[in-house]
Coordinates of C-alpha atoms in Angstrom, one line a residue:
M72 CA 209.0 125.2 49.8
S73 CA 209.7 121.7 48.0
T74 CA 209.1 122.0 43.8
E75 CA 205.3 119.2 45.1
T76 CA 204.3 122.1 47.1
M77 CA 204.6 124.9 45.1
N78 CA 203.4 122.4 41.8
P79 CA 200.2 120.3 43.5
S80 CA 199.6 117.3 41.0
T81 CA 196.6 116.2 39.1
D82 CA 195.4 114.3 42.6
D83 CA 196.2 116.7 44.7
F84 CA 193.5 118.8 42.8
A85 CA 191.1 116.0 42.3
S86 CA 191.7 115.9 46.2
M87 CA 191.0 119.6 47.1
F88 CA 188.3 119.9 44.8
E89 CA 186.6 116.5 46.3
D90 CA 186.8 118.5 50.1
S91 CA 185.1 121.7 49.3
A92 CA 182.6 119.8 47.5
A93 CA 182.0 118.4 50.4
A94 CA 182.8 121.4 52.5
S95 CA 179.5 122.6 50.8
T96 CA 177.3 120.4 51.9
L97 CA 178.0 121.2 55.2
Q98 CA 175.7 124.1 56.2
E99 CA 175.6 125.4 59.7
G100 CA 171.1 125.3 60.9
R101 CA 170.6 121.6 60.0
V102 CA 171.0 118.5 60.8
V103 CA 174.1 116.6 59.5
P104 CA 175.6 112.9 59.8
A105 CA 178.5 112.4 62.1
T106 CA 180.6 109.7 63.1
V107 CA 182.1 108.6 66.5
V108 CA 186.2 109.2 66.8
A109 CA 186.2 108.9 70.3
I110 CA 184.3 108.6 73.7
T111 CA 186.8 111.0 76.5
G112 CA 184.9 111.4 79.9
D113 CA 181.3 112.9 79.1
N114 CA 181.3 113.5 76.3
L115 CA 181.9 111.6 72.4
I116 CA 184.1 113.8 70.3
L117 CA 182.4 114.0 66.4
D118 CA 183.3 113.9 62.8
V119 CA 181.0 115.5 60.3
G120 CA 183.7 115.6 58.1
L121 CA 186.6 117.6 56.5
K122 CA 188.1 116.5 59.4
V123 CA 185.9 119.0 61.1
E124 CA 186.1 117.1 65.0
G125 CA 183.3 118.4 67.6
R126 CA 182.2 117.4 71.2
V127 CA 178.6 116.5 72.4
A128 CA 178.0 115.6 76.0
L129 CA 177.1 112.2 76.8
K130 CA 174.2 113.3 78.8
E131 CA 172.5 114.3 75.3
F132 CA 172.1 110.1 74.5
M133 CA 170.4 109.0 77.8
L134 CA 166.8 109.1 76.0
E135 CA 168.6 107.0 72.7
E136 CA 167.7 103.3 72.8
E137 CA 171.1 101.8 72.6
Q138 CA 174.2 103.8 73.6
P139 CA 176.6 105.2 70.7
K140 CA 180.3 103.4 70.4
P141 CA 183.3 104.8 68.3
G142 CA 182.6 104.3 64.6
D143 CA 178.9 104.4 65.1
I144 CA 177.2 107.4 62.9
V145 CA 174.5 109.8 64.7
E146 CA 172.9 112.5 63.9
V147 CA 173.6 116.1 65.4
F148 CA 172.5 119.1 64.3
L149 CA 175.1 121.5 62.6
E150 CA 175.0 124.9 65.1
R151 CA 178.6 126.2 63.8
I152 CA 181.4 124.9 61.9
E153 CA 184.1 126.4 63.6
N154 CA 184.0 128.3 66.6
L155 CA 187.3 129.7 68.7
M156 CA 189.1 126.4 69.3
G157 CA 188.5 125.1 65.7
E158 CA 186.0 122.9 66.6
A159 CA 182.5 122.6 65.4
V160 CA 179.5 123.7 67.3
L161 CA 177.4 120.3 67.9
S162 CA 174.1 119.3 69.6
R163 CA 172.2 116.4 69.4
D164 CA 169.4 117.3 71.5
K165 CA 168.7 119.9 69.1
A166 CA 168.8 117.3 66.4
R167 CA 166.5 115.1 68.3
R168 CA 164.0 118.1 67.9
E169 CA 163.9 119.2 64.2
E170 CA 163.9 115.1 63.5
S171 CA 160.3 115.5 65.8
W172 CA 159.6 118.1 64.0
I173 CA 159.4 116.4 60.8
K174 CA 157.5 113.6 62.3
L175 CA 155.1 115.4 63.8
E176 CA 154.3 118.0 61.0
D177 CA 154.3 114.4 58.7
S178 CA 151.4 113.3 61.7
Y179 CA 149.5 116.4 61.7
N180 CA 149.5 116.2 57.7
K181 CA 147.9 112.4 57.9
D182 CA 146.1 112.8 60.7
E183 CA 147.5 111.1 62.9
P184 CA 148.3 110.6 66.9
V185 CA 151.7 111.4 68.6
K186 CA 153.0 110.0 71.7
G187 CA 153.8 112.1 74.2
A188 CA 154.3 112.9 78.3
I189 CA 152.8 115.5 80.7
S190 CA 155.5 117.3 81.5
G191 CA 153.7 120.5 83.6
R192 CA 151.5 122.5 84.7
V193 CA 150.9 125.8 82.8
K194 CA 147.9 128.7 83.1
G195 CA 145.0 127.2 81.5
G196 CA 146.3 123.7 81.0
F197 CA 149.5 121.5 80.7
T198 CA 152.9 121.1 78.7
V199 CA 153.3 117.7 77.4
D200 CA 156.8 116.6 75.5
L201 CA 156.5 114.9 72.3
G202 CA 159.6 113.2 71.9
G203 CA 161.5 117.0 72.5
V204 CA 159.1 119.2 71.2
N205 CA 156.7 120.5 73.4
A206 CA 153.5 121.1 72.9
F207 CA 150.0 122.9 74.4
L208 CA 147.6 121.0 76.4
P209 CA 144.1 122.7 77.8
G210 CA 142.9 121.7 80.3
S211 CA 139.3 121.1 78.8
Q212 CA 141.0 118.3 76.5
V213 CA 143.0 116.0 78.9
D214 CA 139.6 114.1 79.2
I215 CA 136.1 114.1 78.2
R216 CA 134.4 114.6 81.8
P217 CA 136.8 117.4 83.8
V218 CA 139.4 115.7 86.2
R219 CA 140.4 117.3 89.7
D220 CA 143.4 114.5 89.5
V221 CA 146.3 114.7 86.9
G222 CA 149.2 113.3 89.3
P223 CA 148.6 109.6 88.1
L224 CA 148.5 110.8 84.3
M225 CA 151.9 113.2 84.6
G226 CA 154.9 111.7 83.0
E227 CA 152.9 108.7 81.6
V228 CA 153.4 108.3 77.7
Q229 CA 150.1 108.0 75.7
P230 CA 149.2 108.9 72.1
F231 CA 147.9 112.7 71.5
A232 CA 146.0 114.4 68.6
I233 CA 147.4 118.0 67.5
L234 CA 145.3 120.1 67.2
K235 CA 147.2 123.0 65.8
L236 CA 151.2 122.9 64.7
D237 CA 152.8 126.2 63.6
R238 CA 156.7 125.7 63.7
A239 CA 157.4 129.1 62.7
R240 CA 155.9 130.5 65.9
G241 CA 157.1 127.1 67.6
N242 CA 153.6 126.2 68.6
I243 CA 151.1 122.9 69.2
V244 CA 148.3 122.4 70.8
V245 CA 147.8 118.6 71.4
S246 CA 144.2 116.5 72.9
R247 CA 144.1 113.7 74.7
R248 CA 139.9 113.6 74.8
A249 CA 140.3 113.8 71.1
I250 CA 142.2 110.2 71.4
L251 CA 139.7 109.4 73.5
E252 CA 136.3 110.3 72.3
E253 CA 137.2 107.8 69.0
S254 CA 137.7 105.7 71.5
R255 CA 135.1 105.4 72.9
A256 CA 133.2 106.0 70.4
E257 CA 134.5 102.8 68.8
Q258 CA 133.7 100.5 71.8
R259 CA 130.2 102.3 71.7
A260 CA 129.7 101.3 67.7
E261 CA 130.7 97.5 69.2
I262 CA 128.7 97.9 72.8
V263 CA 125.2 99.0 70.7
E264 CA 125.7 97.3 67.6
A265 CA 125.1 93.7 70.9
M266 CA 122.5 95.5 72.7
N267 CA 119.4 94.3 71.4
E268 CA 115.6 96.1 72.7
G269 CA 114.3 93.7 75.5
D270 CA 117.7 92.7 77.1
V271 CA 118.4 93.0 80.8
R272 CA 121.4 94.3 81.8
D273 CA 123.2 95.0 85.2
G274 CA 124.4 98.8 85.3
V275 CA 126.0 101.2 87.4
V276 CA 124.4 104.8 88.8
K277 CA 126.9 107.2 87.6
N278 CA 125.0 110.1 88.0
I279 CA 121.6 111.8 88.9
T280 CA 119.3 114.2 87.5
D281 CA 115.7 116.0 88.3
Y282 CA 114.8 113.4 84.7
G283 CA 116.6 110.7 85.4
A284 CA 119.6 108.7 85.9
F285 CA 122.5 107.7 84.4
V286 CA 123.6 103.9 84.3
D287 CA 126.7 102.6 82.9
L288 CA 126.2 99.4 81.5
G289 CA 130.4 98.8 80.6
G290 CA 132.0 100.8 78.2
I291 CA 128.7 102.8 77.9
D292 CA 125.7 104.7 79.7
G293 CA 122.2 104.9 79.0
L294 CA 119.6 106.9 80.6
L295 CA 116.7 105.6 83.5
H296 CA 114.0 108.7 83.0
V297 CA 111.9 109.2 86.3
T298 CA 109.2 108.0 84.3
D299 CA 110.2 104.1 84.0
M300 CA 111.8 103.5 87.1
S301 CA 108.7 103.2 88.8
W302 CA 104.8 102.2 88.7
K303 CA 103.9 105.1 90.7
R304 CA 104.6 108.7 91.0
I305 CA 107.6 109.7 91.8
N306 CA 108.8 113.3 92.4
H307 CA 112.8 113.0 92.5
P308 CA 115.1 110.0 91.1
S309 CA 117.0 110.2 94.4
Q310 CA 114.1 108.6 96.0
V311 CA 114.8 104.9 94.0
V312 CA 118.7 105.2 93.0
N313 CA 121.3 106.6 94.6
V314 CA 124.8 107.4 92.7
G315 CA 127.4 103.9 93.0
D316 CA 123.8 101.7 93.2
T317 CA 124.2 97.8 90.6
V318 CA 121.0 98.3 89.3
K319 CA 119.0 95.3 86.9
V320 CA 117.7 97.4 83.9
Q321 CA 115.9 96.6 80.5
I322 CA 116.7 98.3 77.2
I323 CA 113.9 99.6 76.4
K324 CA 115.1 101.4 73.4
V325 CA 118.6 101.8 71.5
N326 CA 119.0 104.6 69.0
E327 CA 121.5 103.5 66.5
E328 CA 122.6 107.0 64.6
T329 CA 123.0 108.6 68.1
Q330 CA 124.2 105.4 69.5
R331 CA 121.4 106.9 72.6
I332 CA 120.3 104.1 75.3
S333 CA 116.4 104.0 77.3
L334 CA 116.5 101.7 80.4
G335 CA 113.4 100.9 82.2
M336 CA 113.7 99.5 85.7
K337 CA 109.4 99.1 85.6
Q338 CA 109.2 97.3 82.9
L339 CA 111.0 94.0 85.2
E340 CA 107.8 94.3 86.8
A341 CA 104.3 93.5 86.4
D342 CA 101.7 96.0 85.1
P343 CA 99.4 97.6 87.8
W344 CA 97.0 99.1 85.1
E345 CA 96.2 95.5 83.2
G346 CA 92.9 94.5 84.0
I347 CA 92.4 97.4 85.7
E348 CA 88.6 98.2 84.6
S349 CA 87.3 94.6 86.1
K350 CA 89.2 95.7 89.7
Y351 CA 88.0 99.2 90.1
L352 CA 84.3 98.8 89.3
I353 CA 82.5 102.3 88.6
G354 CA 80.7 103.3 91.8
T355 CA 83.2 101.5 94.7
R356 CA 84.5 103.2 97.5
L357 CA 87.6 102.6 98.9
P358 CA 90.3 103.9 100.4
G359 CA 93.5 105.9 98.3
V360 CA 96.1 108.2 100.0
V361 CA 96.8 111.8 98.3
T362 CA 99.8 111.9 96.9
N363 CA 100.3 115.4 95.0
I364 CA 98.0 118.4 95.0
T365 CA 97.6 120.6 92.2
D366 CA 95.3 123.9 90.7
Y367 CA 92.6 121.1 90.1
G368 CA 92.9 118.4 92.0
A369 CA 94.3 116.4 94.0
F370 CA 95.9 112.6 92.8
V371 CA 95.2 109.3 95.4
E372 CA 96.9 106.6 95.3
L373 CA 95.3 103.7 95.3
E374 CA 97.9 100.5 95.3
D375 CA 101.4 100.6 94.4
G376 CA 101.4 102.8 91.1
V377 CA 98.0 103.1 90.2
E378 CA 96.6 106.7 91.5
G379 CA 93.6 108.4 90.8
L380 CA 92.2 111.9 90.6
I381 CA 89.9 113.9 93.0
H382 CA 88.8 117.1 90.4
V383 CA 88.2 120.1 92.5
S384 CA 84.5 120.0 91.1
E385 CA 84.0 116.4 92.9
M386 CA 86.0 117.5 96.1
S387 CA 83.1 119.6 97.9
W388 CA 78.9 119.9 98.1
T389 CA 79.6 123.5 99.5
K390 CA 83.1 124.3 98.7
K391 CA 83.4 126.2 95.1
N392 CA 86.1 128.2 93.7
V393 CA 88.1 126.7 96.6
H394 CA 91.8 125.8 96.0
P395 CA 92.3 121.8 96.9
G396 CA 94.7 122.0 99.2
K397 CA 92.7 123.9 101.4
I398 CA 90.1 120.9 102.0
V399 CA 93.0 117.7 101.7
S400 CA 96.3 117.2 102.3
T401 CA 99.4 114.9 101.2
T402 CA 99.7 111.9 103.3
Q403 CA 96.2 112.5 103.7
E404 CA 94.0 109.0 104.4
V405 CA 91.1 109.5 102.1
L406 CA 87.5 107.7 101.4
V407 CA 86.8 108.3 98.0
E408 CA 84.2 106.3 95.3
V409 CA 85.2 105.7 92.1
L410 CA 83.5 107.6 89.0
D411 CA 85.0 106.1 85.5
V412 CA 88.0 104.3 84.3
D413 CA 89.9 104.8 81.4
S414 CA 92.3 102.2 81.0
E415 CA 94.4 103.0 77.7
K416 CA 94.8 107.0 79.0
R417 CA 95.4 105.3 82.4
R418 CA 93.6 107.8 84.4
I419 CA 91.0 106.7 87.2
S420 CA 88.2 109.7 88.5
L421 CA 88.1 109.6 91.2
G422 CA 84.9 111.4 93.9
L423 CA 85.3 112.6 97.0
K424 CA 82.0 114.7 97.6
Q425 CA 80.2 111.2 97.0
T426 CA 81.1 109.1 99.8
Q427 CA 79.7 112.0 102.2
D428 CA 75.8 113.0 102.4
N429 CA 74.6 115.3 99.6
P430 CA 73.3 118.7 101.5
W431 CA 70.8 119.4 99.1
S432 CA 69.0 116.6 99.4
A433 CA 69.3 116.4 103.0
F434 CA 67.7 120.0 102.6
L435 CA 65.1 118.5 100.3
G436 CA 63.9 116.4 102.8
D437 CA 63.9 118.5 105.4
H438 CA 62.1 121.2 103.7
P439 CA 59.7 120.6 100.7
P440 CA 58.3 123.3 98.3
G441 CA 56.6 125.3 100.7
T442 CA 58.1 125.0 103.6
E443 CA 58.9 128.4 105.5
V444 CA 62.5 129.3 106.2
E445 CA 64.5 131.6 107.6
G446 CA 68.1 133.5 107.4
E447 CA 70.4 136.1 107.3
V448 CA 71.0 137.7 103.6
R449 CA 74.4 136.7 102.6
G450 CA 75.0 138.4 99.0
I451 CA 72.9 141.0 96.9
T452 CA 73.1 140.6 93.7
E453 CA 71.3 143.0 90.5
F454 CA 69.3 139.6 90.2
G455 CA 68.3 138.9 93.5
L456 CA 69.3 138.0 97.0
F457 CA 71.3 135.2 98.9
I458 CA 70.1 133.7 102.0
G459 CA 71.7 131.6 104.5
L460 CA 70.5 128.6 104.9
G461 CA 72.7 126.8 107.4
P462 CA 76.6 127.1 107.0
E463 CA 77.0 126.0 104.0
L464 CA 73.6 126.9 101.8
D465 CA 72.5 129.4 100.4
G466 CA 68.6 129.8 98.8
M467 CA 68.3 132.5 95.9
V468 CA 65.5 134.6 96.6
H469 CA 64.8 136.3 92.9
I470 CA 64.5 139.7 91.6
N471 CA 60.8 138.5 91.0
D472 CA 59.9 136.4 93.7
I473 CA 60.5 140.3 96.4
S474 CA 57.3 141.9 96.1
W475 CA 53.9 141.3 94.1
D476 CA 53.9 146.1 93.8
V477 CA 56.8 147.1 94.0
P478 CA 59.4 146.5 91.0
G479 CA 62.2 144.5 91.6
E480 CA 64.9 146.9 91.1
Q481 CA 63.3 148.7 93.9
A482 CA 62.5 146.1 96.0
I483 CA 65.8 144.4 96.5
A484 CA 67.0 148.1 97.4
N485 CA 65.0 147.8 100.5
F486 CA 67.4 144.6 101.6
N487 CA 71.3 145.3 103.3
K488 CA 73.1 141.6 103.7
G489 CA 73.1 140.9 107.3
D490 CA 69.2 141.5 107.0
Q491 CA 66.8 138.2 108.4
V492 CA 64.2 137.2 106.5
R493 CA 62.0 135.1 105.6
A494 CA 61.0 133.2 102.5
K495 CA 59.5 130.7 101.4
V496 CA 60.6 127.6 99.7
L497 CA 59.6 127.2 96.2
D498 CA 62.1 124.5 94.5
V499 CA 65.1 122.7 95.5
D500 CA 66.8 121.4 92.1
T501 CA 69.4 118.9 93.9
E502 CA 71.9 118.2 90.0
K503 CA 72.4 121.6 89.9
E504 CA 72.4 122.7 93.5
R505 CA 70.5 125.2 94.1
I506 CA 67.5 126.1 96.0
S507 CA 64.8 128.6 94.8
L508 CA 63.5 130.9 97.5
G509 CA 60.5 133.6 97.4
I510 CA 59.6 136.8 100.1
K511 CA 56.6 137.7 98.3
Q512 CA 55.1 134.0 98.3
L513 CA 54.8 134.2 101.8
S514 CA 51.2 136.5 101.2
G515 CA 48.5 135.9 98.9
D516 CA 49.5 137.6 95.6
P517 CA 46.5 140.2 95.4
M518 CA 45.6 140.0 91.9
S519 CA 44.1 136.9 92.5
D520 CA 42.5 138.2 96.0
L521 CA 40.7 141.3 94.1
D522 CA 36.9 140.7 93.9
V523 CA 37.3 143.7 90.6
R524 CA 36.3 143.0 87.4
R525 CA 36.6 144.7 84.8
G526 CA 33.7 147.8 84.1
D527 CA 33.1 147.6 87.7
T528 CA 33.9 151.2 89.9
V529 CA 35.9 150.9 92.8
T530 CA 36.6 154.2 95.9
C531 CA 40.2 154.9 95.4
T532 CA 42.7 156.5 97.1
V533 CA 44.8 159.0 95.8
S534 CA 48.2 157.8 97.0
E535 CA 50.8 159.8 95.1
V536 CA 50.5 163.3 92.4
T537 CA 53.0 163.1 89.2
S538 CA 52.8 165.5 86.2
G539 CA 51.8 163.1 84.1
G540 CA 48.7 161.6 86.5
I541 CA 47.5 160.5 89.8
E542 CA 48.6 156.7 91.8
V543 CA 45.8 155.7 93.6
Q544 CA 45.0 152.5 95.5
F545 CA 42.5 150.7 96.2
G546 CA 40.5 147.1 97.5
D547 CA 41.1 145.1 100.3
P548 CA 44.4 143.5 100.0
A549 CA 45.7 147.1 99.1
M550 CA 45.5 147.2 94.7
T551 CA 48.1 150.0 93.2
A552 CA 47.3 151.6 89.9
F553 CA 47.8 154.8 87.6
V554 CA 45.1 156.9 86.7
R555 CA 47.1 159.1 83.5
R556 CA 46.2 162.7 83.4
S557 CA 43.6 162.5 80.1
D558 CA 41.9 159.5 82.1
L559 CA 41.6 162.1 85.3
S560 CA 38.1 163.4 83.9
R561 CA 36.0 164.2 80.7
D562 CA 36.9 168.1 80.5
R563 CA 39.9 168.6 79.6
S564 CA 39.8 172.2 81.4
E565 CA 39.9 169.7 84.6
Q566 CA 42.8 166.8 83.7
R567 CA 44.9 168.4 86.5
P568 CA 46.5 166.3 88.8
E569 CA 47.3 169.0 90.8
R570 CA 43.8 169.5 91.8
F571 CA 44.3 166.2 93.7
S572 CA 45.9 165.7 97.0
V573 CA 47.2 162.4 99.1
G574 CA 44.6 161.0 100.7
D575 CA 41.8 162.3 98.7
K576 CA 39.4 159.5 97.8
I577 CA 37.9 159.2 94.1
D578 CA 35.8 156.8 92.4
A579 CA 37.0 155.7 89.1
K580 CA 36.2 152.6 87.1
V581 CA 38.6 149.8 86.2
T582 CA 39.5 150.0 82.4
Q583 CA 41.9 147.0 82.4
M584 CA 42.8 143.8 84.7
D585 CA 46.3 141.8 83.2
K586 CA 47.2 139.7 85.6
A587 CA 49.6 137.7 83.8
S588 CA 51.6 141.5 83.8
R589 CA 50.1 142.2 87.1
R590 CA 48.7 145.9 85.5
V591 CA 45.1 147.6 86.7
S592 CA 44.1 150.6 85.2
V593 CA 41.1 152.8 86.0
S594 CA 39.6 156.1 84.4
I595 CA 37.6 159.2 86.0
K596 CA 36.9 159.8 82.9
A597 CA 35.4 156.3 81.8
L598 CA 33.3 156.3 84.9
E599 CA 31.8 160.1 84.3
I600 CA 31.6 158.9 80.6
S601 CA 29.6 155.9 82.0
E602 CA 27.4 157.9 84.3
E603 CA 26.5 159.8 81.4
Q604 CA 25.5 157.1 79.4
E605 CA 23.2 155.4 82.4
A606 CA 21.4 158.4 82.9
V607 CA 20.5 159.6 79.5
K608 CA 18.9 155.7 78.5
Q609 CA 16.5 156.5 81.8
Y610 CA 15.9 159.6 81.4
G611 CA 15.9 161.5 77.8
S612 CA 17.3 160.9 74.9
A613 CA 19.0 163.1 72.8
D614 CA 16.6 164.2 70.3
S615 CA 14.0 164.7 73.6
G616 CA 14.1 168.2 73.9
A617 CA 15.7 168.0 77.9
S618 CA 18.9 169.3 78.8
L619 CA 21.5 167.4 79.8
G620 CA 21.8 169.6 83.4
D621 CA 17.8 168.0 83.2
I622 CA 19.0 164.2 82.6
L623 CA 21.6 164.2 85.3
G624 CA 18.9 166.2 88.1
A625 CA 16.1 163.9 87.5
A626 CA 18.9 161.2 88.2
L627 CA 20.7 162.8 91.0
A628 CA 17.1 163.4 92.2
S629 CA 15.5 159.2 91.9
G630 CA 18.5 158.7 94.6
D631 CA 18.9 155.4 91.9
D632 CA 22.1 154.3 93.6
K633 CA 21.7 150.8 91.3
E634 CA 25.4 150.1 90.0
T635 CA 25.6 150.5 86.7
S636 CA 29.9 149.4 85.8
D637 CA 28.9 146.2 84.7
K638 CA 26.1 147.6 81.4
V639 CA 29.8 149.6 80.3
T640 CA 29.2 149.2 76.0
E641 CA 32.4 151.0 74.7
T642 CA 35.2 149.9 75.6
P643 CA 38.3 152.0 76.6
D644 CA 40.0 152.5 73.5
E645 CA 37.0 153.8 72.0
I646 CA 36.2 156.3 74.6
D647 CA 40.0 158.2 74.6
E648 CA 38.5 158.2 70.9
D649 CA 35.2 159.3 71.3
D650 CA 36.2 162.3 73.6
N651 CA 39.3 163.3 71.1

């Protein structure tokens, strides 16, 4: 060994120090610059310093814009400084991946889009190559609308937005939809700004819903609502337009904040409701077609875009509480009459029954009040009987018009559904559609025909015996009256109803007659008091010394049968008071 080798000079120490410092800059797991020394076959020989060389496959530089040549400096990833062969382990792909991560982090922090290409399909989405780094593209983030075929997008370099980046886990989530929405929003803003209400444009129908159709106006969609498609009634938009149709529409409203555009087609046509009141005068009869039936009536089309409503109450004179569908049907042609026109609310009230004969007026013409009719009992209620007067009309016999003598509740119990009865027409109200009938009016009023006055003596026949008195009948026609227990006799011991039997003939005095309430009161007691007073007057007085029996005996012996009932001077109330 030479003395120079054993004793290095100061320059040698300086060179060794520089080599040591350079070596300290070389750290495994980092990107380092390297000089292309030579190209041998499919490899590049690279010098990373300290005379340390390594090999990198030439194919790792295929993505470079320019292929490296000897003397060029390239960046590679230093995996190991020296392997078993004494060479450095280098990688251009890993260096490029490191560069990509740095750029991606910078773009993510600045919220900038990155370039990439869809490279494959995985569960739930796709993989995207972002310059050596793979990212995940969820299926929902491919496009604004669901995409059935992603084939045309595969391998195409395009911008993506980074939604999530985690370098430690090597996880990146990107979105193509966010880029499209941002671009679309900018386009929409420009298009909306250029639109004015009232503009007429051509568009293409892209989608149809139950409430309308979406029309593409060239970069932005507008809604054509079903009510703005035509002046006439439309049940579904598909009756007017189909997907793919080119339509001419008018811009009705533009909302710059929400960028929503409302469109209309009927606005391009004349409004059929203008001057409608002069066209459809009240009382005019005209034909129409039933277009729709509801629970409350039926809509009738009078002309294109003009419909009127026949309310259920205006459909039939006689069919009440019936669904309109049982009277008319859709597409049926009907003759209607205009009842009312409201141009502001765009409403026309129509009548169907007005074009037909009013059965109530016809009945009145054929059966004026006083006419006798016959019909079947169709209904019985607590307030009367309903009598059928033909296939459509009913008349009502009020409970008070059934019988002169029997109370209404009892009289109505004598009838059953299906009974044939005769009655007299009392009144016909065509406006309220009512016919009033009476059964008792078929016979004369016994109160009016009864030739009896208060104070008269009448011969009665006992018809019923009760604990409170007896019921009697008298006169022709027969009149019913009730004799109270206290009026059965002047003698209290004789005021016993059980001493009478049904069919017995008795004389009694009429003490009260009320034609309004149809009440007649008779009293045996009043008759006895009246006869006594008459006998005293004719045959004696209280101070003559004759007994009452003598006076009555003389009166009976005289055979005087003169009527004395008209000379009663006491009222029934006074008689009761004296008796008590």
